[in-house]
Amino acid sequence: MGLLDGKKLLITGVLTDHSIAFHVARLAQQEGAEVVLTSFGRQFRLTQAIAKRLPAPAPVIELDVTNDEDLAALADRVREHVDHLDGVVHSIGFAPQSVMGGNFLAGQWADVATALEVSAFSLKSLAVAAKPLMTSGGSIVGLTFDASFAWPVYDWMGVAKAAFESTSRYLARDLGPDGIRVNLVSAGPIRTTAAKSIPGFEKMEGGWPERAPLGWDQTNPEPTARAVAALLSDWFPATTGEIVHVDGGVHAMGL
Ligand SMILES: NC(=O)c1ccc[n+]([C@@H]2O[C@H](COP(=O)([O-])OP(=O)(O)OC[C@H]3O[C@@H](n4cnc5c(N)ncnc54)[C@H](O)[C@@H]3O)[C@@H](O)[C@H]2O)c1
């Protein structure tokens, strides 16, 4: 019996086979789930091609999480493939390069606003759009990079992650009465497209394997994907508003 047997899941954020979301989708299918993916714009065909590398076919539907029409149409687009959802994965992040890379003080509001809308407010947008399908409750899981600290070069994306983490707690408050849990996985650095688009990303990941009591492999998204799968399962029935660290233990260490 699989951890996610019979679950119907909506998984955002599959861009390449390095994407954290790709490995979540792969594990979810291996554990018995039925998966619907989202993508948008020029990335759509790439996601469709990458989806062919999953163990089982997975339909891809259009969702730009900043587009009101896509959000309004989400439930109907999902219903073309599954009649309800048990889980939703938010694996979305974007900030213009101008607000990352070590020039925090020069950040301009228009670019900061984009980072906040795509990377933080989108969790609320996605949750509200998917809620009509979560008729028997369920689990929403997102991905963060520990926003308790000021990191090298992460800059306004770090501020967006702080807003994202707070958003998850307010969603946990407001969706709990409907039986919907909202939790995050705080991952250590993994070399994905989003990570490599951060100017100076090597300054963020530098020294991580040495600082992690369990060690850390920046090329391996599997531990992070496993934690997401666990939070999607029935094995955290009384956990919401939580952030589970999957970082080799770095968050718990002093200098
Ligand atoms: N890679 C890391 O080191 C790391 C560490 C901790 C947390 N995270 C988080 O994991 C999540 C997934 O990122 P990843 O590292 O797998 O990179 P990725 O580049 O593979 O995935 C990012 C995804 O965001 C999607 N996206 C961007 N703008 C969007 C929009 N407007 N609407 C819908 N989707 C949009 C992209 O299509 C892409 O699929 C992000 O939230 C990221 O911040 C990554």
XYZ file of N, CA and C and ligand atoms in Angstrom:
809
model
N 0.839 -1.204 0.000
C 0.000 0.000 0.000
C 0.874 1.254 0.000
N 0.549 2.228 -0.869
C 1.345 3.440 -0.961
C 0.905 4.503 0.033
N 1.837 5.390 0.353
C 1.570 6.473 1.307
C 0.426 7.378 0.844
N 0.280 7.513 -0.478
C -0.708 8.461 -1.028
C -1.759 7.743 -1.875
N -2.005 6.480 -1.571
C -2.963 5.689 -2.351
C -4.304 6.402 -2.506
N -4.733 6.577 -3.751
C -6.057 7.132 -4.029
C -6.137 8.645 -3.937
N -5.049 9.302 -3.527
C -5.115 10.767 -3.396
C -5.056 11.429 -4.772
N -5.801 12.511 -4.894
C -5.781 13.307 -6.117
C -5.099 14.637 -5.791
N -4.013 14.914 -6.520
C -3.154 16.049 -6.159
C -2.970 17.011 -7.323
N -2.951 18.307 -7.001
C -2.585 19.345 -7.962
C -1.175 19.815 -7.611
N -0.261 19.690 -8.568
C 1.141 20.032 -8.289
C 1.602 21.123 -9.251
N 1.935 22.283 -8.711
C 2.460 23.394 -9.504
C 3.995 23.290 -9.545
N 4.603 24.011 -10.471
C 6.050 24.243 -10.378
C 6.959 23.223 -11.023
N 6.415 22.341 -11.896
C 7.309 21.442 -12.644
C 7.809 22.194 -13.875
N 9.087 22.541 -13.881
C 9.686 23.244 -15.012
C 10.687 22.326 -15.716
N 11.581 21.698 -14.935
C 12.552 20.732 -15.477
C 12.531 19.493 -14.584
N 13.363 18.516 -14.946
C 13.414 17.340 -14.061
C 14.346 17.580 -12.877
N 14.847 18.827 -12.750
C 15.526 19.222 -11.509
C 14.555 19.883 -10.539
N 13.400 20.342 -11.033
C 12.437 21.042 -10.169
C 12.066 20.172 -8.972
N 11.974 20.816 -7.806
C 11.524 20.080 -6.616
C 10.166 19.437 -6.910
N 9.295 20.187 -7.586
C 7.940 19.698 -7.859
C 7.943 18.449 -8.731
N 8.921 18.323 -9.637
C 8.995 17.117 -10.467
C 9.177 15.884 -9.578
N 10.035 16.021 -8.583
C 10.321 14.877 -7.705
C 9.157 14.608 -6.753
N 8.434 15.666 -6.381
C 7.209 15.459 -5.602
C 6.209 14.671 -6.446
N 6.039 15.071 -7.709
C 5.074 14.389 -8.593
C 5.486 12.932 -8.804
N 6.773 12.707 -9.016
C 7.271 11.336 -9.233
C 6.980 10.461 -8.005
N 7.373 10.970 -6.824
C 7.149 10.196 -5.595
C 5.659 9.977 -5.344
N 4.876 11.025 -5.586
C 3.430 10.930 -5.332
C 2.825 9.826 -6.195
N 3.204 9.793 -7.476
C 2.689 8.720 -8.342
C 3.164 7.357 -7.857
N 4.446 7.277 -7.486
C 4.967 5.982 -6.998
C 4.231 5.522 -5.745
N 3.730 6.499 -4.968
C 3.030 6.176 -3.715
C 1.518 6.095 -3.906
N 1.067 6.081 -5.166
C -0.335 5.766 -5.424
C -1.237 6.940 -5.738
N -0.686 8.144 -5.881
C -1.528 9.315 -6.130
C -1.779 9.521 -7.621
N -2.869 10.216 -7.908
C -3.169 10.694 -9.255
C -2.797 12.170 -9.284
N -2.028 12.585 -10.291
C -1.412 13.910 -10.277
C -1.857 14.743 -11.473
N -2.230 15.990 -11.207
C -2.461 16.984 -12.262
C -1.414 18.082 -12.062
N -0.725 18.455 -13.157
C 0.318 19.486 -13.075
C -0.207 20.819 -13.603
N 0.452 21.905 -13.206
C 0.157 23.202 -13.822
C 1.433 23.780 -14.419
N 1.242 24.626 -15.422
C 2.348 25.387 -15.998
C 1.743 26.605 -16.679
N 2.572 27.449 -17.259
C 1.987 28.639 -17.888
C 2.877 29.197 -18.981
N 2.206 29.914 -19.896
C 2.895 30.688 -20.932
C 3.882 29.843 -21.723
N 5.061 30.420 -21.913
C 6.062 29.763 -22.754
C 6.631 28.496 -22.122
N 6.419 28.329 -20.793
C 6.954 27.135 -20.126
C 6.040 25.916 -20.311
N 4.821 26.143 -20.821
C 3.806 25.086 -20.834
C 4.277 23.834 -21.579
N 4.833 24.047 -22.785
C 5.252 22.890 -23.596
C 6.399 22.145 -22.936
N 7.291 22.911 -22.281
C 8.411 22.276 -21.578
C 7.887 21.379 -20.459
N 6.926 21.889 -19.701
C 6.344 21.077 -18.625
C 5.693 19.818 -19.192
N 4.974 19.973 -20.323
C 4.351 18.788 -20.944
C 5.409 17.751 -21.331
N 6.542 18.230 -21.855
C 7.605 17.295 -22.257
C 8.222 16.621 -21.028
N 8.461 17.407 -19.992
C 9.070 16.854 -18.767
C 8.116 15.863 -18.093
N 6.810 16.144 -18.196
C 5.817 15.261 -17.557
C 5.897 13.846 -18.127
N 6.380 13.730 -19.360
C 6.498 12.387 -19.968
C 7.552 11.544 -19.249
N 8.420 12.206 -18.471
C 9.453 11.445 -17.733
C 8.941 10.923 -16.394
N 7.698 11.269 -16.050
C 7.115 10.750 -14.799
C 6.731 9.283 -14.979
N 6.573 8.544 -13.885
C 6.219 7.131 -14.008
C 4.902 6.903 -14.728
N 3.954 7.842 -14.631
C 2.632 7.680 -15.256
C 2.264 8.998 -15.931
N 1.358 8.956 -16.917
C 0.949 10.210 -17.569
C 0.335 11.180 -16.559
N 0.604 12.478 -16.753
C 0.012 13.510 -15.883
C -0.418 14.665 -16.763
N -1.704 15.016 -16.745
C -2.146 16.157 -17.540
C -1.551 17.459 -16.996
N -1.386 18.425 -17.906
C -0.883 19.748 -17.509
C -1.964 20.764 -17.830
N -2.322 21.601 -16.850
C -3.306 22.654 -17.098
C -2.637 24.021 -16.915
N -3.236 25.031 -17.549
C -2.651 26.381 -17.546
C -2.937 27.076 -16.211
N -1.901 27.586 -15.565
C -2.086 28.432 -14.379
C -0.895 29.357 -14.202
N -1.113 30.626 -14.548
C -0.208 31.685 -14.103
C -0.839 32.193 -12.809
N -0.130 32.035 -11.730
C -0.750 32.262 -10.425
C -1.020 33.745 -10.150
N -0.583 34.619 -11.071
C -0.905 36.043 -10.947
C -2.051 36.440 -11.886
N -2.603 35.467 -12.611
C -3.622 35.773 -13.625
C -5.012 35.426 -13.083
N -5.865 36.436 -12.907
C -7.186 36.230 -12.302
C -8.059 35.281 -13.125
N -7.922 35.344 -14.454
C -8.740 34.443 -15.294
C -8.329 32.990 -15.088
N -7.022 32.757 -15.029
C -6.544 31.386 -14.776
C -7.031 30.896 -13.418
N -6.970 31.784 -12.425
C -7.384 31.376 -11.071
C -8.878 31.057 -11.040
N -9.669 31.891 -11.735
C -11.120 31.665 -11.760
C -11.469 30.370 -12.497
N -10.646 30.020 -13.490
C -10.931 28.823 -14.302
C -10.319 27.553 -13.709
N -9.524 27.704 -12.651
C -8.743 26.553 -12.163
C -9.618 25.348 -11.816
N -10.676 25.580 -11.053
C -11.490 24.450 -10.596
C -12.059 23.681 -11.798
N -12.584 24.396 -12.804
C -13.138 23.711 -13.979
C -12.045 22.972 -14.752
N -10.863 23.600 -14.868
C -9.769 22.933 -15.601
C -9.330 21.660 -14.879
N -9.295 21.698 -13.540
C -8.921 20.502 -12.771
C -9.996 19.430 -12.942
N -11.286 19.849 -12.920
C -12.400 18.884 -13.002
C -12.429 18.116 -14.326
N -11.721 18.636 -15.340
C -11.630 17.865 -16.594
C -10.827 16.580 -16.393
N -10.081 16.518 -15.282
C -9.191 15.366 -15.064
C -9.511 14.598 -13.783
N -9.859 15.304 -12.704
C -10.223 14.647 -11.438
C -11.424 15.379 -10.848
N -12.249 14.655 -10.055
C -13.494 15.272 -9.580
C -13.332 16.059 -8.286
N -12.193 15.867 -7.605
C -11.915 16.641 -6.387
C -10.409 16.627 -6.158
N -9.963 17.371 -5.146
C -8.538 17.347 -4.779
C -8.392 17.006 -3.298
N -7.365 16.183 -3.009
C -6.994 15.897 -1.617
C -5.770 16.705 -1.206
N -5.042 17.210 -2.202
C -3.824 17.944 -1.857
C -3.404 18.881 -2.971
N -2.702 19.953 -2.572
C -2.195 20.953 -3.513
C -0.757 21.278 -3.118
N 0.134 21.302 -4.105
C 1.525 21.673 -3.846
C 1.821 23.017 -4.509
N 2.243 23.975 -3.688
C 2.700 25.278 -4.182
C 4.220 25.212 -4.265
N 4.743 25.175 -5.492
C 6.201 25.104 -5.669
C 6.616 26.184 -6.658
N 6.291 27.414 -6.297
C 6.387 28.575 -7.187
C 7.226 29.656 -6.525
N 8.169 30.176 -7.268
C 8.930 31.322 -6.765
C 9.490 32.106 -7.923
N 9.470 33.423 -7.790
C 10.102 34.273 -8.805
C 10.346 35.647 -8.216
N 11.525 36.205 -8.499
C 11.811 37.621 -8.219
C 12.687 38.141 -9.347
N 12.454 39.371 -9.788
C 13.350 39.950 -10.792
C 14.783 39.989 -10.243
N 15.739 39.798 -11.139
C 17.141 39.745 -10.707
C 17.580 41.037 -10.015
N 16.905 42.145 -10.344
C 17.280 43.448 -9.772
C 17.085 43.504 -8.256
N 16.275 42.604 -7.692
C 16.025 42.657 -6.245
C 16.689 41.485 -5.508
N 17.609 40.815 -6.200
C 18.439 39.787 -5.569
C 19.894 40.072 -5.945
N 20.809 39.373 -5.280
C 22.198 39.441 -5.725
C 23.080 40.360 -4.912
N 22.537 40.970 -3.859
C 23.417 41.706 -2.957
C 23.293 43.211 -3.021
N 22.242 43.710 -3.689
C 22.048 45.165 -3.714
C 20.683 45.488 -3.112
N 20.480 44.989 -1.883
C 19.190 45.103 -1.198
C 18.704 46.544 -1.135
N 19.629 47.461 -0.837
C 19.237 48.860 -0.605
C 18.736 49.541 -1.877
N 19.070 48.985 -3.030
C 18.635 49.595 -4.292
C 17.305 49.033 -4.787
N 16.714 48.102 -4.050
C 15.472 47.465 -4.494
C 14.364 48.480 -4.747
N 13.703 48.351 -5.913
C 12.601 49.252 -6.279
C 11.278 48.535 -6.065
N 10.248 49.311 -5.619
C 8.988 48.705 -5.220
C 8.340 47.867 -6.322
N 8.384 48.345 -7.571
C 7.692 47.598 -8.637
C 8.248 46.173 -8.722
N 9.557 46.018 -8.596
C 10.165 44.688 -8.689
C 9.937 43.890 -7.408
N 9.990 44.580 -6.268
C 9.697 43.911 -4.999
C 8.255 43.411 -5.008
N 7.350 44.249 -5.542
C 5.931 43.866 -5.600
C 5.739 42.605 -6.428
N 6.472 42.497 -7.541
C 6.390 41.278 -8.363
C 6.812 40.059 -7.551
N 7.930 40.202 -6.825
C 8.416 39.077 -6.013
C 7.377 38.665 -4.976
N 6.778 39.650 -4.339
C 5.788 39.348 -3.294
C 4.528 38.722 -3.887
N 4.104 39.226 -5.048
C 2.867 38.696 -5.651
C 3.053 37.247 -6.114
N 4.163 36.998 -6.844
C 4.360 35.649 -7.406
C 4.738 34.653 -6.308
N 5.531 35.090 -5.347
C 6.148 34.137 -4.419
C 5.425 34.012 -3.080
N 4.584 34.993 -2.719
C 3.937 34.941 -1.396
C 2.412 35.007 -1.505
N 1.899 36.089 -2.099
C 0.436 36.241 -2.225
C -0.171 35.066 -2.991
N 0.626 34.489 -3.895
C 0.143 33.383 -4.728
C -0.297 32.181 -3.905
N 0.228 32.019 -2.703
C -0.209 30.881 -1.875
C -1.681 31.056 -1.500
N -2.046 32.285 -1.158
C -3.468 32.580 -0.873
C -4.307 32.400 -2.142
N -3.812 32.937 -3.269
C -4.570 32.841 -4.522
C -4.827 31.386 -4.892
N -3.789 30.563 -4.808
C -3.901 29.143 -5.178
C -4.842 28.412 -4.222
N -4.699 28.695 -2.927
C -5.540 28.016 -1.931
C -7.015 28.337 -2.162
N -7.314 29.607 -2.406
C -8.713 30.010 -2.603
C -9.266 29.405 -3.902
N -8.431 29.375 -4.943
C -8.883 28.814 -6.223
C -9.125 27.313 -6.123
N -8.335 26.618 -5.311
C -8.458 25.153 -5.204
C -9.485 24.723 -4.166
N -9.853 25.617 -3.265
C -10.723 25.253 -2.140
C -12.038 24.578 -2.555
N -12.721 25.054 -3.617
C -13.981 24.395 -3.986
C -13.818 22.914 -4.328
N -12.574 22.505 -4.659
C -12.326 21.099 -5.016
C -11.946 20.262 -3.804
N -11.631 20.929 -2.690
C -11.157 20.201 -1.498
C -12.353 19.969 -0.567
N -13.318 19.229 -1.101
C -14.604 19.091 -0.427
C -14.528 18.239 0.839
N -13.507 17.379 0.924
C -13.357 16.547 2.125
C -12.128 16.966 2.926
N -11.771 18.241 2.855
C -10.543 18.698 3.511
C -9.334 18.289 2.684
N -8.150 18.344 3.294
C -6.949 17.956 2.554
C -5.733 18.696 3.043
N -4.708 18.728 2.172
C -3.402 19.243 2.594
C -2.839 20.164 1.521
N -2.432 21.354 1.925
C -1.719 22.268 1.033
C -0.280 22.358 1.546
N 0.682 22.166 0.645
C 2.091 22.187 1.055
C 2.862 23.143 0.147
N 3.689 24.002 0.746
C 4.530 24.930 -0.016
C 5.991 24.748 0.343
N 6.840 25.411 -0.445
C 8.290 25.313 -0.257
C 8.857 26.668 0.131
N 9.631 26.703 1.227
C 10.264 27.961 1.608
C 11.759 27.773 1.788
N 12.450 28.917 1.889
C 13.863 28.929 2.276
C 13.899 29.796 3.530
N 14.307 29.203 4.636
C 14.172 29.755 5.988
C 14.274 31.288 6.042
N 13.109 31.924 6.319
C 13.046 33.390 6.301
C 13.357 34.006 7.663
N 13.876 33.212 8.603
C 14.247 33.765 9.914
C 15.544 34.553 9.852
N 16.288 34.406 8.753
C 17.626 35.000 8.669
C 17.759 35.886 7.440
N 18.716 36.823 7.505
C 19.134 37.563 6.312
C 20.279 36.781 5.680
N 20.052 36.248 4.481
C 21.051 35.424 3.793
C 21.852 36.279 2.821
N 23.066 35.840 2.453
C 23.755 36.528 1.359
C 22.914 36.448 0.090
N 22.860 37.508 -0.662
C 22.266 37.652 -2.012
C 20.758 37.328 -2.172
N 20.103 36.751 -1.151
C 18.687 36.370 -1.311
C 17.797 37.622 -1.307
N 18.161 38.590 -0.481
C 17.580 39.931 -0.503
C 16.046 39.946 -0.484
N 15.403 40.574 -1.476
C 13.941 40.745 -1.411
C 13.186 39.439 -1.601
N 13.861 38.405 -2.169
C 13.223 37.079 -2.214
C 13.102 36.538 -0.788
N 14.069 36.878 0.054
C 13.980 36.486 1.463
C 12.810 37.174 2.148
N 12.582 38.437 1.817
C 11.431 39.158 2.372
C 10.135 38.505 1.868
N 10.127 38.130 0.583
C 8.943 37.447 0.029
C 8.707 36.128 0.753
N 9.772 35.410 1.078
C 9.603 34.138 1.801
C 9.065 34.378 3.219
N 9.460 35.481 3.850
C 8.900 35.797 5.169
C 7.390 36.012 5.049
N 6.977 36.730 3.999
C 5.540 36.948 3.763
C 4.842 35.628 3.442
N 5.522 34.783 2.698
C 4.979 33.461 2.326
C 4.742 32.616 3.581
N 5.732 32.613 4.471
C 5.597 31.821 5.705
C 4.442 32.343 6.557
N 4.326 33.655 6.641
C 3.223 34.239 7.406
C 1.882 33.911 6.747
N 1.845 34.006 5.418
C 0.613 33.679 4.681
C 0.167 32.255 4.990
N 1.122 31.330 5.089
C 0.749 29.926 5.358
C 0.087 29.800 6.728
N 0.543 30.599 7.685
C -0.071 30.518 9.029
C -1.495 31.093 9.017
N -1.703 32.197 8.315
C -3.068 32.752 8.241
C -4.003 31.810 7.476
N -3.471 31.162 6.438
C -4.303 30.185 5.713
C -4.631 29.004 6.616
N -3.645 28.575 7.416
C -3.900 27.471 8.358
C -5.039 27.858 9.296
N -5.043 29.112 9.743
C -6.113 29.593 10.623
C -7.466 29.549 9.922
N -7.509 30.061 8.691
C -8.808 30.262 8.040
C -9.329 29.022 7.315
N -8.439 28.061 6.981
C -8.885 26.857 6.267
C -8.995 25.653 7.190
N -8.442 25.761 8.397
C -8.527 24.655 9.361
C -9.954 24.192 9.615
N -10.902 25.117 9.802
C -12.288 24.683 10.040
C -12.884 23.865 8.895
N -12.303 23.971 7.693
C -12.761 23.139 6.563
C -11.937 21.855 6.441
N -11.104 21.591 7.442
C -10.308 20.359 7.416
C -9.119 20.432 6.475
N -8.739 21.660 6.089
C -7.601 21.813 5.171
C -6.371 22.253 5.979
N -5.315 21.429 5.906
C -4.057 21.732 6.580
C -3.146 22.505 5.625
N -2.341 23.423 6.178
C -1.431 24.226 5.350
C -0.058 24.207 6.017
N 0.899 23.596 5.357
C 2.236 23.457 5.930
C 3.303 23.740 4.883
N 4.506 24.057 5.365
C 5.626 24.339 4.467
C 6.786 23.410 4.756
N 7.567 23.161 3.727
C 8.867 22.507 3.889
C 9.933 23.565 3.627
N 10.820 23.737 4.592
C 11.921 24.685 4.454
C 13.153 23.899 4.020
N 13.458 24.016 2.721
C 14.523 23.188 2.138
C 15.863 23.899 2.191
N 16.923 23.131 2.284
C 18.261 23.673 2.059
C 18.450 23.937 0.575
N 19.603 24.509 0.181
C 19.804 24.878 -1.227
C 19.873 23.671 -2.159
N 19.126 23.765 -3.266
C 19.097 22.706 -4.284
C 19.276 23.385 -5.640
N 20.146 22.845 -6.492
C 20.485 23.519 -7.757
C 19.404 23.324 -8.816
N 18.371 24.149 -8.721
C 17.283 24.152 -9.702
C 17.391 25.405 -10.559
N 16.482 25.542 -11.526
C 16.471 26.752 -12.370
C 16.265 27.998 -11.511
N 15.293 27.950 -10.584
C 15.023 29.122 -9.742
C 16.255 29.475 -8.915
N 16.921 28.467 -8.371
C 18.098 28.727 -7.529
C 19.221 29.346 -8.356
N 19.426 28.774 -9.551
C 20.546 29.247 -10.366
C 20.280 30.633 -10.953
N 19.015 31.076 -10.895
C 18.717 32.422 -11.388
C 18.998 33.489 -10.326
N 19.358 33.064 -9.108
C 19.717 34.029 -8.071
C 21.190 34.408 -8.280
N 21.470 35.686 -8.594
C 22.869 36.055 -8.824
C 23.691 35.803 -7.554
N 24.743 34.996 -7.660
C 25.588 34.699 -6.493
C 25.027 33.592 -5.617
N 24.209 32.698 -6.190
C 23.599 31.597 -5.423
C 24.653 30.784 -4.669
N 25.874 30.697 -5.241
C 26.915 29.890 -4.592
C 27.272 30.452 -3.213
N 27.005 31.764 -2.996
C 27.255 32.343 -1.659
C 26.222 31.848 -0.650
N 25.027 31.489 -1.129
C 23.998 30.957 -0.225
C 24.260 29.500 0.112
N 24.676 28.742 -0.896
C 24.837 27.294 -0.666
C 26.208 26.966 -0.098
N 27.156 27.936 -0.215
C 28.533 27.675 0.204
C 28.603 27.252 1.671
N 29.275 26.159 1.948
C 29.474 25.701 3.319
C 28.316 24.918 3.898
N 27.192 24.828 3.167
C 26.006 24.139 3.713
C 26.313 22.677 4.081
N 26.938 21.912 3.173
C 27.203 20.503 3.518
C 28.065 20.378 4.773
N 29.005 21.316 4.973
C 29.887 21.244 6.143
C 29.137 21.627 7.422
N 28.190 22.578 7.323
C 27.454 23.028 8.512
C 26.339 22.060 8.908
N 25.921 21.212 7.983
C 24.775 20.321 8.252
C 25.245 19.074 8.996
N 24.716 18.835 10.207
C 25.128 17.630 10.925
C 24.856 16.346 10.143
N 23.814 16.363 9.302
C 23.516 15.179 8.485
C 24.195 15.242 7.119
N 24.941 16.339 6.865
C 25.457 16.568 5.521
C 24.331 17.052 4.610
N 24.700 17.520 3.416
C 23.687 18.051 2.490
C 24.207 17.946 1.068
N 23.359 17.442 0.168
C 23.710 17.304 -1.240
C 22.816 18.247 -2.050
N 23.422 19.329 -2.582
C 22.652 20.358 -3.302
C 22.077 19.845 -4.612
N 22.481 18.653 -5.025
C 21.977 18.108 -6.286
C 20.855 17.090 -6.063
N 20.450 16.915 -4.809
C 19.476 15.854 -4.512
C 18.175 16.412 -3.917
N 17.125 16.535 -4.737
C 15.846 17.057 -4.224
C 14.999 16.005 -3.496
N 15.471 14.754 -3.481
C 14.648 13.658 -2.941
C 14.230 13.862 -1.477
N 15.149 14.257 -0.569
C 14.707 14.420 0.824
C 13.600 15.463 0.961
N 13.711 16.547 0.210
C 12.686 17.598 0.247
C 11.364 17.064 -0.294
N 11.440 16.360 -1.416
C 10.218 15.813 -2.031
C 9.549 14.804 -1.100
N 10.338 14.023 -0.393
C 9.761 13.039 0.536
C 8.974 13.730 1.650
N 9.540 14.845 2.156
C 8.847 15.566 3.235
C 7.526 16.144 2.729
N 7.542 16.659 1.499
C 6.291 17.175 0.918
C 5.270 16.045 0.816
N 5.715 14.880 0.336
C 4.809 13.729 0.215
C 4.254 13.340 1.582
N 5.105 13.362 2.581
C 4.642 12.987 3.932
C 3.568 13.963 4.415
N 3.776 15.264 4.167
C 2.788 16.254 4.617
C 1.488 16.165 3.810
N 1.563 15.637 2.585
C 0.350 15.437 1.781
C -0.428 14.211 2.262
N 0.244 13.336 2.996
C -0.364 12.062 3.395
C -1.267 12.237 4.612
N -1.828 11.126 5.062
C -2.708 11.163 6.244
C -1.926 11.052 7.546
N -0.600 11.119 7.464
C 0.219 10.883 8.659
C 0.551 12.144 9.448
N 0.025 13.294 9.034
C 0.136 14.532 9.830
C -1.259 15.127 10.041
N -2.190 14.343 10.604
C -3.590 14.784 10.628
C -3.857 15.980 11.529
N -2.980 16.232 12.498
C -3.231 17.333 13.439
C -2.146 18.406 13.342
N -1.504 18.494 12.172
C -0.416 19.453 11.987
C -0.812 20.475 10.932
N -0.821 21.748 11.323
C -1.044 22.813 10.335
C -0.336 24.076 10.807
N -0.016 24.959 9.863
C 0.737 26.164 10.208
C 2.179 25.851 10.571
N 2.653 24.665 10.166
C 3.988 24.185 10.556
C 4.994 24.407 9.426
N 6.275 24.536 9.816
C 7.365 24.569 8.835
C 8.330 23.440 9.203
N 8.425 22.466 8.321
C 9.332 21.324 8.550
C 10.645 21.616 7.819
N 11.738 21.630 8.554
C 13.041 21.901 7.934
C 13.633 20.633 7.338
N 13.993 20.721 6.071
C 14.688 19.613 5.392
C 15.974 20.221 4.848
N 16.936 20.383 5.738
C 18.142 21.147 5.410
C 19.408 20.506 5.975
N 19.313 19.222 6.319
C 20.454 18.543 6.922
C 20.684 18.925 8.373
N 19.838 19.827 8.902
C 19.950 20.244 10.304
C 20.581 21.614 10.501
N 20.872 22.315 9.415
C 21.561 23.612 9.506
C 20.788 24.613 10.376
N 19.441 24.601 10.248
C 18.640 25.613 10.972
C 18.821 25.525 12.483
N 19.215 24.348 12.987
C 19.274 24.140 14.437
C 20.660 24.397 15.012
N 21.626 24.720 14.160
C 23.005 24.871 14.617
C 23.351 26.332 14.907
N 24.235 26.575 15.884
C 24.836 27.892 16.057
C 26.026 27.986 15.112
N 26.933 28.867 15.393
C 28.088 29.012 14.496
C 28.895 27.730 14.430
N 16.097 25.369 -5.029
C 16.280 25.753 -3.784
O 17.417 25.883 -3.299
C 15.082 26.017 -2.922
C 15.239 26.005 -1.527
C 14.129 26.274 -0.721
C 12.896 26.556 -1.318
N 12.787 26.563 -2.686
C 11.471 26.881 -3.263
O 11.002 25.770 -3.991
C 10.016 26.233 -4.917
C 10.251 25.577 -6.269
O 11.459 26.061 -6.839
P 12.565 25.128 -7.508
O 13.813 25.369 -6.757
O 12.063 23.753 -7.711
O 12.797 25.861 -8.924
P 12.076 25.744 -10.368
O 12.645 26.863 -11.152
O 12.213 24.371 -10.897
O 10.532 26.013 -10.030
C 9.994 27.301 -9.882
C 8.631 27.258 -10.526
O 7.903 28.473 -10.309
C 7.029 28.582 -11.420
N 6.469 29.924 -11.546
C 7.144 31.099 -11.596
N 6.275 32.116 -11.776
C 5.018 31.554 -11.831
C 3.712 32.072 -12.015
N 3.482 33.387 -12.178
N 2.664 31.195 -12.025
C 2.853 29.866 -11.863
N 4.086 29.317 -11.690
C 5.151 30.154 -11.680
C 7.917 28.221 -12.606
O 7.134 27.870 -13.723
C 8.692 27.049 -12.050
O 8.050 25.835 -12.395
C 10.100 27.760 -4.914
O 9.105 28.285 -4.069
C 11.467 27.991 -4.298
O 11.584 29.266 -3.688
C 13.843 26.289 -3.492
